[in-house]
Every structure is written in C-alpha cells, then in structure tokens.
Coordinates of C-alpha atoms in Angstrom, one line a residue:
X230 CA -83.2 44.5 -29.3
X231 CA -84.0 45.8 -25.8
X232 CA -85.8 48.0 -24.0
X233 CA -83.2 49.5 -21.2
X234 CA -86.3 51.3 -19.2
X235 CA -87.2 54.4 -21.3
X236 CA -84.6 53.8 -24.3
X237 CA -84.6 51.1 -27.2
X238 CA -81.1 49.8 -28.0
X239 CA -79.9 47.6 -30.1
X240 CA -76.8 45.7 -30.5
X241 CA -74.8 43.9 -33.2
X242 CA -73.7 41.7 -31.0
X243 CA -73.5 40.5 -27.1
X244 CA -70.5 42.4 -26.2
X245 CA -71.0 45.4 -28.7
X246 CA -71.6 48.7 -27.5
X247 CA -75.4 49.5 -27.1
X248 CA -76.9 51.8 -30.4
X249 CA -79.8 53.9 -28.5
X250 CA -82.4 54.3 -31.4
X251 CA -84.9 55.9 -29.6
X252 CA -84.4 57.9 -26.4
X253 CA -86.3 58.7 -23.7
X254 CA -88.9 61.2 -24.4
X255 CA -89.1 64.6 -22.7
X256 CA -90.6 64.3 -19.7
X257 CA -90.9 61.6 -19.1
X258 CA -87.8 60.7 -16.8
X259 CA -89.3 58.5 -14.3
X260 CA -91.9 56.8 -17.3
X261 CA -90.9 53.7 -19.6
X262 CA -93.1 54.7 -22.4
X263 CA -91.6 51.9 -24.7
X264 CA -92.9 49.3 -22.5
X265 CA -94.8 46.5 -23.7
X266 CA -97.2 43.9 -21.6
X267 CA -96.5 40.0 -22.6
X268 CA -93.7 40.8 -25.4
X269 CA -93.3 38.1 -27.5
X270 CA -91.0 37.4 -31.2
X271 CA -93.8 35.9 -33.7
X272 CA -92.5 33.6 -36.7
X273 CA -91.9 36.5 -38.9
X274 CA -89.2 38.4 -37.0
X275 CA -91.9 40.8 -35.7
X276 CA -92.4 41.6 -31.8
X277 CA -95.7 41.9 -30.2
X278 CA -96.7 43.1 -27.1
X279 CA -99.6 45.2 -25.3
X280 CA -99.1 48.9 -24.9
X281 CA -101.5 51.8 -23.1
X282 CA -104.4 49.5 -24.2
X283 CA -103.5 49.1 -27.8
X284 CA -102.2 45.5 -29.4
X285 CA -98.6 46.6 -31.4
X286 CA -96.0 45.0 -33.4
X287 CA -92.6 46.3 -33.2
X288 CA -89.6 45.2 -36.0
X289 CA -86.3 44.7 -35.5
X290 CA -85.2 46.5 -38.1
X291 CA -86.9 49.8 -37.3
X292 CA -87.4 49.2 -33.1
X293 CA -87.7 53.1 -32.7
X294 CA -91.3 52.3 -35.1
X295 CA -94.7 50.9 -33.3
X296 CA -97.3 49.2 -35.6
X297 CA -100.6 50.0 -34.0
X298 CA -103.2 46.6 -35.0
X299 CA -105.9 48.0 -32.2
X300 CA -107.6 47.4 -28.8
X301 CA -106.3 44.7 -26.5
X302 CA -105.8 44.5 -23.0
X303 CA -104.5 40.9 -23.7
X304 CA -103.3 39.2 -26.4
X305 CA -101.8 35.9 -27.8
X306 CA -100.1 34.3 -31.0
X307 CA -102.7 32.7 -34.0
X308 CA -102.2 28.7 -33.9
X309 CA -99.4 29.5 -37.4
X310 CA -97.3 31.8 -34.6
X311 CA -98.0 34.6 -37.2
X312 CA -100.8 36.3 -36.8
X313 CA -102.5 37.5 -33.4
X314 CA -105.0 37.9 -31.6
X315 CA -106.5 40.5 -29.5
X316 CA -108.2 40.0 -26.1
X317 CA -110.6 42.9 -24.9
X318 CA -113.4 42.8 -22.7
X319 CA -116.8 44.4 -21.4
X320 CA -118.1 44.1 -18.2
X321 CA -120.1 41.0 -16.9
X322 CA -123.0 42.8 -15.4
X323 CA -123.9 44.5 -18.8
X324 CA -122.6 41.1 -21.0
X325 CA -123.6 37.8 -19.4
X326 CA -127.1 36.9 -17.8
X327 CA -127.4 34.6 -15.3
X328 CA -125.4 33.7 -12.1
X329 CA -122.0 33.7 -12.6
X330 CA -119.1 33.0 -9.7
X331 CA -118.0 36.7 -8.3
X332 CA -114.7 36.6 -10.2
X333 CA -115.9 36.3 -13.4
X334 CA -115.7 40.5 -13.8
X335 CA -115.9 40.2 -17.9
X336 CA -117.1 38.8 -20.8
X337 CA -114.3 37.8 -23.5
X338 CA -114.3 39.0 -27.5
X339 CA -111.0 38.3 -29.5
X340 CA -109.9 39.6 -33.0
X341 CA -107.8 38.6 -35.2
X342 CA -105.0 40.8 -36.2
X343 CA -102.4 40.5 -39.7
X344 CA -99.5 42.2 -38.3
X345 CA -99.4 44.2 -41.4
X346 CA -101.6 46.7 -39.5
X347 CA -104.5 45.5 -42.4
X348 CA -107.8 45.9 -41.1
X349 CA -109.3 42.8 -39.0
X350 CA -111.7 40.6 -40.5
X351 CA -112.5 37.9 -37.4
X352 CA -113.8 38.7 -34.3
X353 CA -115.0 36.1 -31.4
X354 CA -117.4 36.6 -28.3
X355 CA -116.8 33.8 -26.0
X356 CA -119.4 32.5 -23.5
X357 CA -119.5 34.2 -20.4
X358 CA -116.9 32.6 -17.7
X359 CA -114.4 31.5 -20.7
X360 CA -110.9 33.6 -20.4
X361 CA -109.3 32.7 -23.6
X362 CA -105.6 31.6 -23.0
X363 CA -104.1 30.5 -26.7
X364 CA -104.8 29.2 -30.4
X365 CA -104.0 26.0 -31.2
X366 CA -104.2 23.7 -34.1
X367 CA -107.6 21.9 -32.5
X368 CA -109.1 25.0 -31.5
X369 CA -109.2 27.7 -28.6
X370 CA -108.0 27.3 -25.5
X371 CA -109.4 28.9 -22.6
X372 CA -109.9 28.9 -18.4
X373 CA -113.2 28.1 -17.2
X374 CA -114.5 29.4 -14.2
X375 CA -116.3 26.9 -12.3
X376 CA -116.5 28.8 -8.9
X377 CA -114.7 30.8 -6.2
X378 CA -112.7 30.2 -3.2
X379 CA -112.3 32.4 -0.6
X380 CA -108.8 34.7 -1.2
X381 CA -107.4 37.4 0.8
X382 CA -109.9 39.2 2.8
X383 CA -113.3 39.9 0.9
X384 CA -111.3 38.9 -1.8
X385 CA -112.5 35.3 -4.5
X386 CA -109.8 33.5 -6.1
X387 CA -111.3 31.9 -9.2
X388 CA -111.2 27.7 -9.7
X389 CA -110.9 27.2 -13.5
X390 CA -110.7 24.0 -15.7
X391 CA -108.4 24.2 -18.8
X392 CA -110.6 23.2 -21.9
X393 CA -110.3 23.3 -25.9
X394 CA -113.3 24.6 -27.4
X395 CA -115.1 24.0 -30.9
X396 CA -114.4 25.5 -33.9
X397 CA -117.2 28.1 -33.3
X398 CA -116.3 28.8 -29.5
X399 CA -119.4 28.3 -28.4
X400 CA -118.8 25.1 -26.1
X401 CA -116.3 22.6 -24.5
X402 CA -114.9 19.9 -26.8
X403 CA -112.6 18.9 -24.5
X404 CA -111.6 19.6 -20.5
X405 CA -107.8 19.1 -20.6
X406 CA -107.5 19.6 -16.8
X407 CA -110.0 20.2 -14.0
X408 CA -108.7 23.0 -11.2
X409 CA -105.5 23.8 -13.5
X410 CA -103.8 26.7 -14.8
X411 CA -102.0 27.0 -18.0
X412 CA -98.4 28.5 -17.5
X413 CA -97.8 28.7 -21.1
X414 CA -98.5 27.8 -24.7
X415 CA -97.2 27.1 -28.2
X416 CA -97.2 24.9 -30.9
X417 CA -98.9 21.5 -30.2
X418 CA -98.3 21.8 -26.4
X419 CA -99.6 23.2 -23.0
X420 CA -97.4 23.6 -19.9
X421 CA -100.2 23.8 -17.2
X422 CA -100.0 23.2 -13.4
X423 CA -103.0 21.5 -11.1
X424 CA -104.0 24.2 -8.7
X425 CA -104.2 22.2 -5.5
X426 CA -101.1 20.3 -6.0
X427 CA -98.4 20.2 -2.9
X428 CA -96.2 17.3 -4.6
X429 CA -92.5 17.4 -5.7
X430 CA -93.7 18.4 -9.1
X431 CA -96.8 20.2 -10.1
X432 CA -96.3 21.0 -13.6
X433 CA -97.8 19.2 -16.7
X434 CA -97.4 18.7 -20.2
X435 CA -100.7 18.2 -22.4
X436 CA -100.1 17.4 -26.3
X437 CA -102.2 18.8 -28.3
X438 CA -101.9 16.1 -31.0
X439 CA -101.5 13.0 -28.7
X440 CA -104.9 14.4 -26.3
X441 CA -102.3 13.3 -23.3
X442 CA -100.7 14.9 -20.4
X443 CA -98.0 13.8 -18.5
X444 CA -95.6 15.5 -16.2
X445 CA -92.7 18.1 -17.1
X446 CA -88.7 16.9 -17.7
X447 CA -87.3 16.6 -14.0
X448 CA -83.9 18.7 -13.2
X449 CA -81.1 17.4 -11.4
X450 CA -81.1 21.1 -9.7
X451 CA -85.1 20.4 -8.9
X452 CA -88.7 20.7 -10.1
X453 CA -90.3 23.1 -12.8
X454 CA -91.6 26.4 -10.8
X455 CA -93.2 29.3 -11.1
X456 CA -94.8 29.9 -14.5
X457 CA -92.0 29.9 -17.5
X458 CA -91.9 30.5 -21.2
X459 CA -92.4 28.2 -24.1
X460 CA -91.1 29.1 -27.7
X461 CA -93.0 29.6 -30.7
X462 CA -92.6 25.9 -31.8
X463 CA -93.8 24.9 -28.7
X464 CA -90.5 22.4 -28.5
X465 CA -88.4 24.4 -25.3
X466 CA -89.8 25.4 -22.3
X467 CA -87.3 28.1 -20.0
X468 CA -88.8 27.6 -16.7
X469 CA -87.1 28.8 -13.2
X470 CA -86.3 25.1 -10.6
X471 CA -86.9 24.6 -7.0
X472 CA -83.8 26.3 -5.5
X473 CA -84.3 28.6 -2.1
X474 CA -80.1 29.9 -2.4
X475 CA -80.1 31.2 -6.2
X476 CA -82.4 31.5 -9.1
X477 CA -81.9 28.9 -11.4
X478 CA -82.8 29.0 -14.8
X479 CA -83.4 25.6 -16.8
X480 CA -84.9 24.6 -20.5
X481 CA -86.8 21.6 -20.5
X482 CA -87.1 19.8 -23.9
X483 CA -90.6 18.4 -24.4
X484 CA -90.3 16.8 -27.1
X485 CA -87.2 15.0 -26.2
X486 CA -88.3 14.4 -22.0
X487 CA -84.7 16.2 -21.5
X488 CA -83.4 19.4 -18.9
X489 CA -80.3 21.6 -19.8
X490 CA -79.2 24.3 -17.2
X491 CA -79.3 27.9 -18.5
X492 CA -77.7 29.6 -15.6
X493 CA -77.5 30.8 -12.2
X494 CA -78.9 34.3 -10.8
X495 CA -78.8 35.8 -7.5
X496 CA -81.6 38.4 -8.4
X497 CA -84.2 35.8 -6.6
X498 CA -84.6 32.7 -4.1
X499 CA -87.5 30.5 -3.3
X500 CA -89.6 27.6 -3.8
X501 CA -91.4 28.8 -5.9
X502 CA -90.7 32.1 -9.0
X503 CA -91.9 33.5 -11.9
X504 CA -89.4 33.5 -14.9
X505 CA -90.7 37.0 -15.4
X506 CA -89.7 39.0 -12.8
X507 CA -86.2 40.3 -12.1
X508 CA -85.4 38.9 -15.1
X509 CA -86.8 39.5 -18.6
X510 CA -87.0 36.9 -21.3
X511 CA -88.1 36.3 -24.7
X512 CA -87.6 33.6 -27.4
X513 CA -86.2 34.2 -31.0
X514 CA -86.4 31.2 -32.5
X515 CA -84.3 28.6 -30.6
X516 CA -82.6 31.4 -28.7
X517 CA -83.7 32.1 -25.1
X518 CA -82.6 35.5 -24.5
X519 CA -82.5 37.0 -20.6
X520 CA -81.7 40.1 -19.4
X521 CA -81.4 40.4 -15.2
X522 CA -83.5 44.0 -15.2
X523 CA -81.0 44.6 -12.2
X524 CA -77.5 43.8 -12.8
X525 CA -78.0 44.4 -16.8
X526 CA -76.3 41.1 -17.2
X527 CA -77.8 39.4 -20.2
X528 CA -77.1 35.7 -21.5
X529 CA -78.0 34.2 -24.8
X530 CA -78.6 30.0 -24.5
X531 CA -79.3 28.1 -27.9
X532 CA -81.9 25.5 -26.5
X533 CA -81.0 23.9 -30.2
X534 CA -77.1 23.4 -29.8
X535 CA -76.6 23.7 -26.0
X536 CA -74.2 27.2 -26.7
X537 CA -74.6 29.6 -24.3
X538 CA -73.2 33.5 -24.7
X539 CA -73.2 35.8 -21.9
X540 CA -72.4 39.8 -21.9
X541 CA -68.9 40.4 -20.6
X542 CA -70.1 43.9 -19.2
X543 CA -73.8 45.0 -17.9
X544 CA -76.3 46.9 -19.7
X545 CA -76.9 50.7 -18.2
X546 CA -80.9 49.5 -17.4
X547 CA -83.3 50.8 -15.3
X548 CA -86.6 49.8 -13.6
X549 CA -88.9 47.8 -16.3
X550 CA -85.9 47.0 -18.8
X551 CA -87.2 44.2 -21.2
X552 CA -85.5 41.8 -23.5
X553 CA -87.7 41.9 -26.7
X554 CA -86.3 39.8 -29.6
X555 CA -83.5 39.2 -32.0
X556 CA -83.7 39.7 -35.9
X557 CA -83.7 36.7 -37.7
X558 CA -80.9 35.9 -40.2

C-alpha cells in the first residue's frame, strides 16, 4: 500500500501493475492530501500516521478509508504496538510556571487511542520540559530539557536527557542517557545517540529489560547514521551507514549484535542521513519496505530470512510519495 504523492495504490505484488483506489482530488493538483506525518504499520495490520492535525488509522484492506481517533500533532505506538497514543500540546507561557529553558515552547498531554475509533478513556499531562518520545513496558519515555545552547542566530537548540518515568508520569525513575537523543523506539529497546559525540560511532542501544546500553552492530560498509527505523518488535533496526559516494541502507539485528546490507541508492551521500528522506520506509512485520520518492524504485528486504525483492520497473510517484504498510497474511 502506497501513497504515490496525491493517489493511494496498491499492489498484489512487487512487479504488479499499480490498482489506484483513491485518486487525486479535484483541485488539488499540486497538494498530497493522503499524506500522513510519522506513518507507521501497528500489530494489527492497521497504519497510523498524523494528518491536518488529526491522529488516523488507515487499513489495508480499504486504504481509500481514514479512521479519524482525534487531535495529535504527534503520536506513537502503546507499549502492546496496538493501541496509540496521541501527543498534543498547549503553550508554555499559559501551562507551566516557573523558569523554564527558552525551547521548552509547550507543555505535553497524551491520550490513549483504541484504533477502533472508540472513544478515549486515558489521558496524561506531563511535567512541564518532558517531550514524551515512546511507551514501553517500564513506563514512558521521554526528552528532558535541561537547558539551551546557542543554535543558529537568535535561535536555542535544546540539551535533553533521555529518562523513563513512573507509572503516574509525574517524575524520573530512571535517566537512561544524559545529552542524548532517541532515534527510535520499539519493543524492549531504544536506539539513541549522545549529542556531543564526534567518535566513529555514536549510536546506542539501551534495553529496556537488561537497564543497559551499549553500542549499535558495526557495518563492514560503516557506522549507524542519521536517525533510522526500528520495527514493532523492536528486534531490526534499518538505519542508513557512513558512506559519502552512495546511500547505503543496512539492518542491524539487536538482538543478535549482527548487520545485513539492504541496498545501495544514489538518491543521497554524506556522513551523516536520515533514513527518511529521499526515501520512504515502513515496517510490516519483519518486512522493511522502501520506496526511493524519486526514482519510484521500491525494494522489499525480509530482516527475518535475509530475501530481498526489488520492483523490476519504477512507480509513477511524485513529491511526498510514502511507503505505508503491507497487509498481513
């Protein structure tokens, strides 16, 4: 299931001919209406994602369908990789006293959301300076703003510590990392990166379980870079690698310390990339799906088996295509 830029198609397989379910709306020729912010496949086949504001579930068996849950302007998978949760936000100066660092600019509420649609039933206000990241299985995780360093211009680039909070949200239980960012989340795992690092490899693994972190699964093509994407289970992390000719695409395998290469694109060089960027990707299940947004090649790599598929022909896309899920079998 893909979003092409403006159209939803689907295909029956790699190399089959794209069915357009939904087309693009009148008038809106140069808008992607379908798109969704942070899309993600959830454990029950359903697809997820942020659009005009709203938190929506998409399935792959009706795509050209949107499943409104309600307000986000973030949002992440519950701890089960079921349920979600909705971030929104209100302003600092009318929600937290006290001094705070410049960049904190909101205060943080989450609610829980059955992607049934069925009314919500929790909702969280976290302490002000707490940007809530993930779920997990020991509680909430969340950045901490500590303070500001000087950014661009007039401009304050925030320092924040990664930390698990208690079951009620209202303080620390744990600091997992002090001047870190997460890069992502699932599972029983946290890929995270120290800010100030300038070493061959500055990206961690924390488990959840084990209260440890230790560094990511080396590639023979180079380092972890950029920030990536972990599956639901929280086993496979697709991550770009230190490469300034090509952009290379590796999984890492946390639980097993290994690296398998998932391909080679020319859409990007540098030391250090985004996954998301000129390519889209998504997880479905064990499946790492990418779409390059510019060639319309797309690849399908089992992180499971080691089989990799890739589309004889490119996809007709156009600015903002996305890669959204696969249905389950």
């Amino acid at each position: 299931m893909l979003n092409l830029g403006g159209r939803i198609a689907v295909l029956d397989s790699i190399d089959a001919k794209p069915e357009i379910v939904a087309e693009r709306p009148e008038g809106t020729e140069k808008l992607d209406v379908y798109r969704l912010a942070a899309p993600r496949q959830l454990a029950n086949g359903r697809i997820a994602g942020v659009q005009d504001g709203s938190l929506v579930t998409v399935s792959p068996d009706t795509p050209e369908k949107t499943r409104l849950l309600g307000p986000a302007a973030a949002w992440f998978p519950a701890a089960d990789n079921e349920k979600s949760w909705a971030v929104t936000e209100e302003p600092a100066g009318t929600a937290c006293g006290g001094r705070l660092p410049p960049s904190v600019q909101a205060r943080f509420t989450i609610t829980e959301h059955d992607t049934s649609g069925r009314p919500s039933r929790t909702k969280l206000s976290l302490p002000c300076g707490m940007e809530p990241v993930a779920e997990t299985s020991q509680g909430l995780l969340a950045h901490r703003t500590t303070e500001d360093a000087a950014g661009t211009g007039d401009g304050k680039i925030a320092l924040t510590d990664i930390v698990l909070l208690d079951k009620q949200i209202r303080s620390v239980a744990q600091v997992i990392a002090k001047n870190a960012t997460v890069l992502s989340t699932a599972g029983p795992r946290v890929v995270w990166k120290q800010n100030d690092c300038k070493g061959a490899s500055c990206v961690n693994v924390y488990s959840i379980d084990d209260r440890k972190s230790k560094p990511a699964p080396r590639c023979a093509a180079g380092d972890a870079s950029g920030r990536g994407a972990i599956d639901g289970s929280g086993r496979w992390y697709a991550t770009a690698v230190e490469s300034r000719e090509v952009y290379q695409v590796a999984i890492l395998d946390l639980e097993a310390g290994q690296c398998q290469e998932a391909g080679t694109y020319p859409a990007a060089a540098g030391n250090e990339v985004d996954l998301e960027g000129a390519l889209s990707t998504t997880w479905s299940r064990s499946r790492l799906l990418l779409l390059d947004t510019e060639s319309g090649a797309l690849t399908s790599f089992d992180a499971a088996t080691g089989k990799q598929e890739k589309r004889k022909d490119g996809l007709d896309v156009s600015k903002g295509a996305q890669v959204w899920g696969a249905r389950h079998e």
